[in-house]
Every structure is written in structure tokens, then in C-alpha cells.
Amino acid sequence: MTASISLRGVGRRFGATRALADVSLDLEPGVIGLLGPNGAGKTTLLRLLATALPPTAGQVRVLGLDPEVPAERTGIRRRLGYLPQEVGFPRGFTAFAFVDYIALLKEWTQPAARHAEVRRVLGQVGLSNLVTKRIRAMSGGQRRRVALAQALLGSPPVLILDEPTSGVDPEQRVTLRTVLAEIARTSIVVLSTHQTEDVAALCERVIVLDQGRVRYDGQVTELVRQAAGRVWLADQPDPAATVSWRTGTGRYRNVAAHARDGVEHVEPSLEDAYLLLRDGAPENERAGEVAS
């Protein structure tokens, strides 16, 4: 059966604070990028998908199961990998001991099979030579890879990842992209990140959240195409630009809401397109109404 996730009219509030409003999505196997500013609702959405948080409105179905039914919620969790934004590591654990502990919680009861799986996922994230190293002695990027390894246990059909490449060096980031692309052949991988280059390199589909609502849901290439003719280089910041910054060459990259003629246009990036989309954010939302 093809893995699937469905959200219909989903909302989530924390008291008077609205984190999500009227979100409807259908997710199928592949890598789906989730972009948005701080406080857009990205982490709240991931927690809903991971069954760590119930909605206050609407309906969520993961793998055809209802997470609000206790038995079905347990069934989802057995088939789901989740990497939260913050992971607490028990004091004194090695990389192997931590992932093995999570495997036990996921009901891998046969020691030989469990240990083989722990070594497999640590190898996937490039930590085969650090299995006995204590986590407290690892770098931030190495710790992040240990946290990712536990989410990969059992090759789950649903993988929810919050900032998986945070603190990871460029070479290892490329390796992790390869791992996630392979998993996404049969699994749903939802990846929240501030790294637009990760989304551009890995995802065919991107969802942009802003102020708790879906601002864009579609192909990465289509979002980038919308920025065509709106990005150019100049020797000075252009007053017509929405945003400008000085590049490493000393010239300024200018991005504008409207196409500009008579300038040195350059190929737009996903970051350019995302900045343009964000500039059109509604201004009538009350400050402080939305949480992450």
C-alpha cells in the first residue's frame, strides 16, 4: 500500500495564540520541503504529523490511521521516524547505546537483529567509525547525525525531519541528501529547514508556511520560475528592489516584486523566489497572534 498523509482543515491553537489555520494537504512518497520564517507554524505542523500533538480543528490521517484513536496512534508511531528540532541525549551514552535504546523503545526485541539495524543506520549517516564515542564528546554536527540515525530505524514509510542538516558540514550534507532521496522512493519524507539550498537540491515539492497558513504548495521549479526577470546584478543597491545584498564579487544582487527591464538579469534561485513570496505576506495579521 502506498504511504499517504491527509490533512483537512487542520488548525492548532495554544490558548489565544494561533499556530496553524485551515491547513489542507495530501502527502505521498517523495521529499517534501517545508519552508517558512520563524513562527510560521512549521514545527507545530511537524509535531501534528508525528502524532506528538493533536489538532484543535480539522482532521489528520497518517497511513490511513487516525492519530486521535489511541490504538491507531500507536500503529502510526510504529511506522514513523521523527527527528525533532531538539533532542535530549541521556548522559554518558555512546552513539550506539543511544540508537540501540531508541530501537528497544520501538520494540526491536531480538538483540542480533536490533544491533545490526543500529549499525546500519549509523553507517547511513556516516558514523560507522564513531559508534563507541560518547555523545557528549561529539561535535554538534555529529550529534545531529546520531539523532537522524534513530529516525531511520526500520526504514519507516513516514519520516518527519525538523532541521536535519543543522550544524552538518557540506560534505556530509551531500551524503545525507543521497540517503534521504533513496528513502523517498517509497516513503514520505517531510523536511523542515531554513536551508533553501537543501530544498532546491533534494525536493520536487515545497510547501511554504507563513503565519500559520499555506502560502505556496507546488513544484520547486514552478516557484523559482515565478521569480524570472525579477533578479539582477548591479554595482549599487537598486531603489526599485525589494531586497538587495552585496555579493562576494562586490556587486549587489537585487530582487524585486516586479520584473525590471534594462538590467543584468541572472537566473533566480529558490531563495530569491522565497524572498519574493514572503514580501507579499499579508500585513493585517496581529503581531503575536502566530506561534511556531
Coordinates of C-alpha atoms in Angstrom, one line a residue:
M1 CA 0.0 0.0 0.0
T2 CA 1.3 3.5 -0.9
A3 CA 2.2 5.6 2.1
S4 CA -0.1 8.7 2.4
I5 CA -0.9 11.6 4.8
S6 CA -4.0 13.7 4.6
L7 CA -4.9 16.9 6.4
R8 CA -8.3 18.6 6.1
G9 CA -9.0 22.0 7.6
V10 CA -6.4 21.5 10.3
G11 CA -5.9 24.2 12.9
R12 CA -3.9 24.4 16.1
R13 CA -4.1 27.0 18.9
F14 CA -2.2 27.4 22.1
G15 CA -4.6 29.4 24.2
A16 CA -5.3 32.6 22.3
T17 CA -2.3 32.0 20.0
R18 CA -2.9 30.6 16.6
A19 CA -0.2 28.3 15.3
L20 CA -2.0 26.8 12.3
A21 CA -5.2 27.7 10.5
D22 CA -7.2 25.8 7.9
V23 CA -4.3 23.6 6.5
S24 CA -5.3 21.0 4.0
L25 CA -2.6 18.8 2.4
D26 CA -2.2 15.5 0.7
L27 CA 1.3 14.0 1.0
E28 CA 2.7 11.0 -0.9
P29 CA 6.1 9.3 -1.2
G30 CA 8.9 11.8 -2.1
V31 CA 10.8 14.5 -0.3
I32 CA 8.6 17.5 0.6
G33 CA 10.4 20.6 1.7
L34 CA 8.8 22.8 4.3
L35 CA 9.9 26.5 4.4
G36 CA 8.8 29.5 6.3
P37 CA 10.0 32.2 8.7
N38 CA 10.4 31.7 12.4
G39 CA 6.9 31.4 14.0
A40 CA 5.3 30.3 10.7
G41 CA 3.9 27.1 12.2
K42 CA 6.4 24.6 10.7
T43 CA 7.4 22.9 14.0
T44 CA 3.7 22.7 15.0
L45 CA 2.8 21.1 11.7
L46 CA 5.6 18.5 12.1
R47 CA 4.5 17.7 15.6
L48 CA 1.0 17.1 14.3
L49 CA 2.3 14.8 11.6
A50 CA 4.4 12.9 14.1
T51 CA 1.4 12.4 16.4
A52 CA 3.2 14.4 19.2
L53 CA 0.4 17.0 19.2
P54 CA -3.3 16.8 18.4
P55 CA -5.1 19.4 16.2
T56 CA -7.6 21.7 17.8
A57 CA -9.6 21.7 14.5
G58 CA -9.8 19.6 11.4
Q59 CA -8.7 16.0 10.6
V60 CA -5.4 14.3 10.3
R61 CA -4.8 10.8 8.8
V62 CA -1.4 9.2 8.6
L63 CA -1.1 5.9 6.7
G64 CA -4.9 5.8 6.7
L65 CA -5.0 5.8 10.5
D66 CA -6.5 8.4 12.9
P67 CA -3.9 9.6 15.5
E68 CA -6.7 10.7 17.9
V69 CA -7.6 7.0 18.3
P70 CA -5.0 5.6 20.9
A71 CA -4.6 2.2 19.2
E72 CA -4.3 3.8 15.7
R73 CA -1.9 6.4 17.1
T74 CA 0.3 3.5 18.3
G75 CA 0.1 1.9 14.9
I76 CA 1.3 5.1 13.3
R77 CA 4.2 5.5 15.7
R78 CA 5.5 2.0 14.9
R79 CA 5.9 3.0 11.3
L80 CA 7.1 6.6 11.7
G81 CA 10.6 8.1 12.1
Y82 CA 10.8 11.5 13.8
L83 CA 13.7 13.9 14.2
P84 CA 12.6 16.8 16.4
Q85 CA 14.3 20.2 16.5
E86 CA 15.8 19.5 19.9
V87 CA 16.9 16.0 21.0
G88 CA 17.9 15.2 24.6
F89 CA 20.7 12.7 24.9
P90 CA 21.0 10.6 28.1
R91 CA 24.2 11.5 29.9
G92 CA 27.1 9.1 29.2
F93 CA 25.6 7.3 26.2
T94 CA 27.6 6.4 23.2
A95 CA 26.2 6.8 19.7
F96 CA 25.5 3.0 19.5
A97 CA 23.9 2.9 23.0
F98 CA 21.5 5.8 22.3
V99 CA 20.3 4.5 18.9
D100 CA 20.0 1.0 20.5
Y101 CA 17.9 2.4 23.3
I102 CA 15.5 4.0 20.8
A103 CA 15.3 0.7 18.9
L104 CA 14.3 -1.0 22.1
L105 CA 11.5 1.6 22.6
K106 CA 10.4 0.8 19.0
E107 CA 10.1 -2.9 20.1
W108 CA 13.1 -4.3 18.4
T109 CA 13.4 -7.2 20.9
Q110 CA 15.8 -9.5 19.1
P111 CA 19.3 -8.4 20.1
A112 CA 21.1 -9.6 17.0
A113 CA 18.7 -8.0 14.5
R114 CA 18.4 -4.9 16.6
H115 CA 22.2 -4.4 16.8
A116 CA 22.6 -5.0 13.0
E117 CA 19.9 -2.3 12.4
V118 CA 21.6 0.1 14.7
R119 CA 24.9 -0.3 12.9
R120 CA 23.1 0.1 9.5
V121 CA 21.5 3.4 10.3
L122 CA 24.7 4.8 12.0
G123 CA 26.5 3.8 8.8
Q124 CA 23.9 5.6 6.7
V125 CA 24.7 8.9 8.4
G126 CA 28.4 8.4 8.2
L127 CA 29.1 7.4 11.8
S128 CA 30.4 3.8 11.4
N129 CA 33.7 4.7 12.9
L130 CA 32.2 6.6 15.9
V131 CA 29.7 4.1 17.3
T132 CA 31.6 3.8 20.6
K133 CA 32.2 7.5 21.0
R134 CA 30.3 9.2 23.8
I135 CA 27.8 11.7 22.5
R136 CA 28.9 14.4 24.9
A137 CA 32.4 14.3 23.2
M138 CA 30.9 14.7 19.7
S139 CA 30.6 17.9 17.7
G140 CA 27.2 19.5 17.1
G141 CA 27.0 18.1 13.6
Q142 CA 27.9 14.6 14.7
R143 CA 25.2 14.7 17.4
R144 CA 22.7 15.8 14.8
R145 CA 23.6 12.8 12.7
V146 CA 23.1 10.5 15.7
A147 CA 19.6 12.0 16.2
L148 CA 18.9 11.4 12.5
A149 CA 20.1 7.8 12.7
Q150 CA 17.4 6.9 15.3
A151 CA 14.7 8.3 13.0
L152 CA 15.9 6.0 10.2
L153 CA 15.4 2.8 12.2
G154 CA 13.4 0.3 10.3
S155 CA 13.2 2.3 7.1
P156 CA 9.9 3.9 8.1
P157 CA 7.2 4.8 5.5
V158 CA 6.9 8.2 7.1
L159 CA 9.9 10.3 8.0
I160 CA 9.4 13.7 9.7
L161 CA 12.6 15.8 10.0
D162 CA 12.9 19.1 11.7
E163 CA 16.2 20.8 10.6
P164 CA 18.0 17.5 9.9
T165 CA 21.2 19.2 8.4
S166 CA 21.6 21.8 11.1
G167 CA 25.3 22.0 12.0
V168 CA 26.3 19.3 9.5
D169 CA 29.3 20.1 7.3
P170 CA 28.8 20.5 3.5
E171 CA 30.3 17.1 2.5
Q172 CA 28.1 15.2 5.0
R173 CA 25.1 17.2 3.9
V174 CA 25.5 15.9 0.4
T175 CA 25.7 12.3 1.7
L176 CA 22.6 12.8 3.8
R177 CA 20.7 14.2 0.7
T178 CA 21.6 11.0 -1.1
V179 CA 20.3 8.8 1.8
L180 CA 17.0 10.8 2.0
A181 CA 16.5 10.7 -1.7
E182 CA 16.8 6.9 -1.7
I183 CA 14.4 6.5 1.2
A184 CA 11.9 8.8 -0.5
R185 CA 11.5 6.3 -3.3
T186 CA 8.9 4.5 -1.1
S187 CA 8.5 6.8 1.9
I188 CA 7.1 10.2 2.7
V189 CA 9.9 12.5 3.8
V190 CA 8.8 15.8 5.2
L191 CA 11.8 18.1 5.8
S192 CA 11.6 21.4 7.5
T193 CA 14.6 23.6 7.1
H194 CA 15.9 27.2 6.8
Q195 CA 18.4 25.9 4.2
T196 CA 16.8 26.7 0.8
E197 CA 19.7 25.0 -1.0
D198 CA 18.7 21.7 0.7
V199 CA 15.2 22.1 -0.6
A200 CA 16.4 23.1 -4.1
A201 CA 18.8 20.1 -4.3
L202 CA 16.5 17.4 -2.8
C203 CA 12.8 18.3 -3.1
E204 CA 10.5 18.3 -6.1
R205 CA 7.7 19.8 -4.0
V206 CA 7.8 22.6 -1.5
I207 CA 5.3 23.9 1.0
V208 CA 5.7 27.5 2.3
L209 CA 4.0 28.3 5.6
D210 CA 3.5 31.9 6.8
Q211 CA 1.5 33.0 9.8
G212 CA 0.1 29.5 10.2
R213 CA -1.3 29.3 6.6
V214 CA 0.0 27.6 3.5
R215 CA 1.3 30.4 1.2
Y216 CA 2.6 28.0 -1.6
D217 CA 2.3 24.3 -2.3
G218 CA 3.7 23.1 -5.5
Q219 CA 6.8 22.2 -7.5
V220 CA 10.1 23.9 -6.6
T221 CA 10.8 24.7 -10.3
E222 CA 7.4 26.5 -10.6
L223 CA 8.1 28.7 -7.6
V224 CA 11.6 29.6 -8.9
R225 CA 10.1 30.3 -12.4
Q226 CA 7.9 32.9 -10.8
A227 CA 11.0 34.9 -10.0
A228 CA 12.2 35.0 -13.6
G229 CA 13.1 38.6 -14.7
R230 CA 13.0 39.9 -11.1
V231 CA 16.6 39.2 -10.1
W232 CA 19.6 41.2 -11.4
L233 CA 23.1 42.3 -10.6
A234 CA 24.2 45.9 -10.3
D235 CA 27.1 47.9 -8.9
Q236 CA 24.8 49.5 -6.3
P237 CA 21.6 48.6 -4.4
D238 CA 18.7 49.4 -6.7
P239 CA 15.9 51.5 -5.1
A240 CA 13.4 49.5 -7.2
A241 CA 14.4 46.3 -5.4
T242 CA 12.5 44.7 -2.6
V243 CA 15.8 43.4 -1.1
S244 CA 19.4 43.9 -2.1
W245 CA 22.7 42.5 -0.7
R246 CA 26.4 42.7 -1.6
T247 CA 27.8 39.5 -3.0
G248 CA 31.3 38.1 -2.7
T249 CA 32.2 39.8 -6.1
G250 CA 31.4 43.2 -4.7
R251 CA 28.3 43.6 -6.8
Y252 CA 24.8 43.8 -5.5
R253 CA 22.1 41.1 -6.1
N254 CA 18.7 42.9 -6.4
V255 CA 15.4 41.1 -6.1
A256 CA 12.1 42.9 -6.9
A257 CA 8.4 42.2 -6.7
H258 CA 8.0 43.3 -10.3
A259 CA 10.0 42.5 -13.5
R260 CA 12.7 45.0 -14.3
D261 CA 13.9 45.9 -17.8
G262 CA 17.3 47.2 -18.9
V263 CA 19.3 45.4 -16.2
E264 CA 21.7 42.5 -16.0
H265 CA 19.3 39.7 -15.2
V266 CA 20.6 36.5 -13.5
E267 CA 19.0 33.1 -13.0
P268 CA 16.8 33.2 -9.9
S269 CA 17.4 30.8 -7.0
L270 CA 14.8 29.2 -4.7
E271 CA 16.0 31.7 -2.1
D272 CA 15.2 34.6 -4.4
A273 CA 11.7 33.2 -5.1
Y274 CA 11.1 32.5 -1.4
L275 CA 12.0 36.1 -0.5
L276 CA 9.6 37.4 -3.1
L277 CA 6.8 35.2 -1.8
R278 CA 7.5 36.4 1.7
D279 CA 7.4 40.0 0.7
G280 CA 3.8 39.5 -0.3
A281 CA 2.8 38.4 3.2
P282 CA -0.5 39.9 4.5
E283 CA 0.1 42.8 6.8
N284 CA -3.3 42.6 8.6
E285 CA -2.3 39.8 11.0
R286 CA -2.0 41.0 14.6
A287 CA 1.6 40.8 15.9
G288 CA 2.0 37.9 18.3
E289 CA -1.0 36.0 17.0
V290 CA 1.0 33.2 15.5
A291 CA 3.4 30.8 17.1
S292 CA 5.9 28.3 15.7

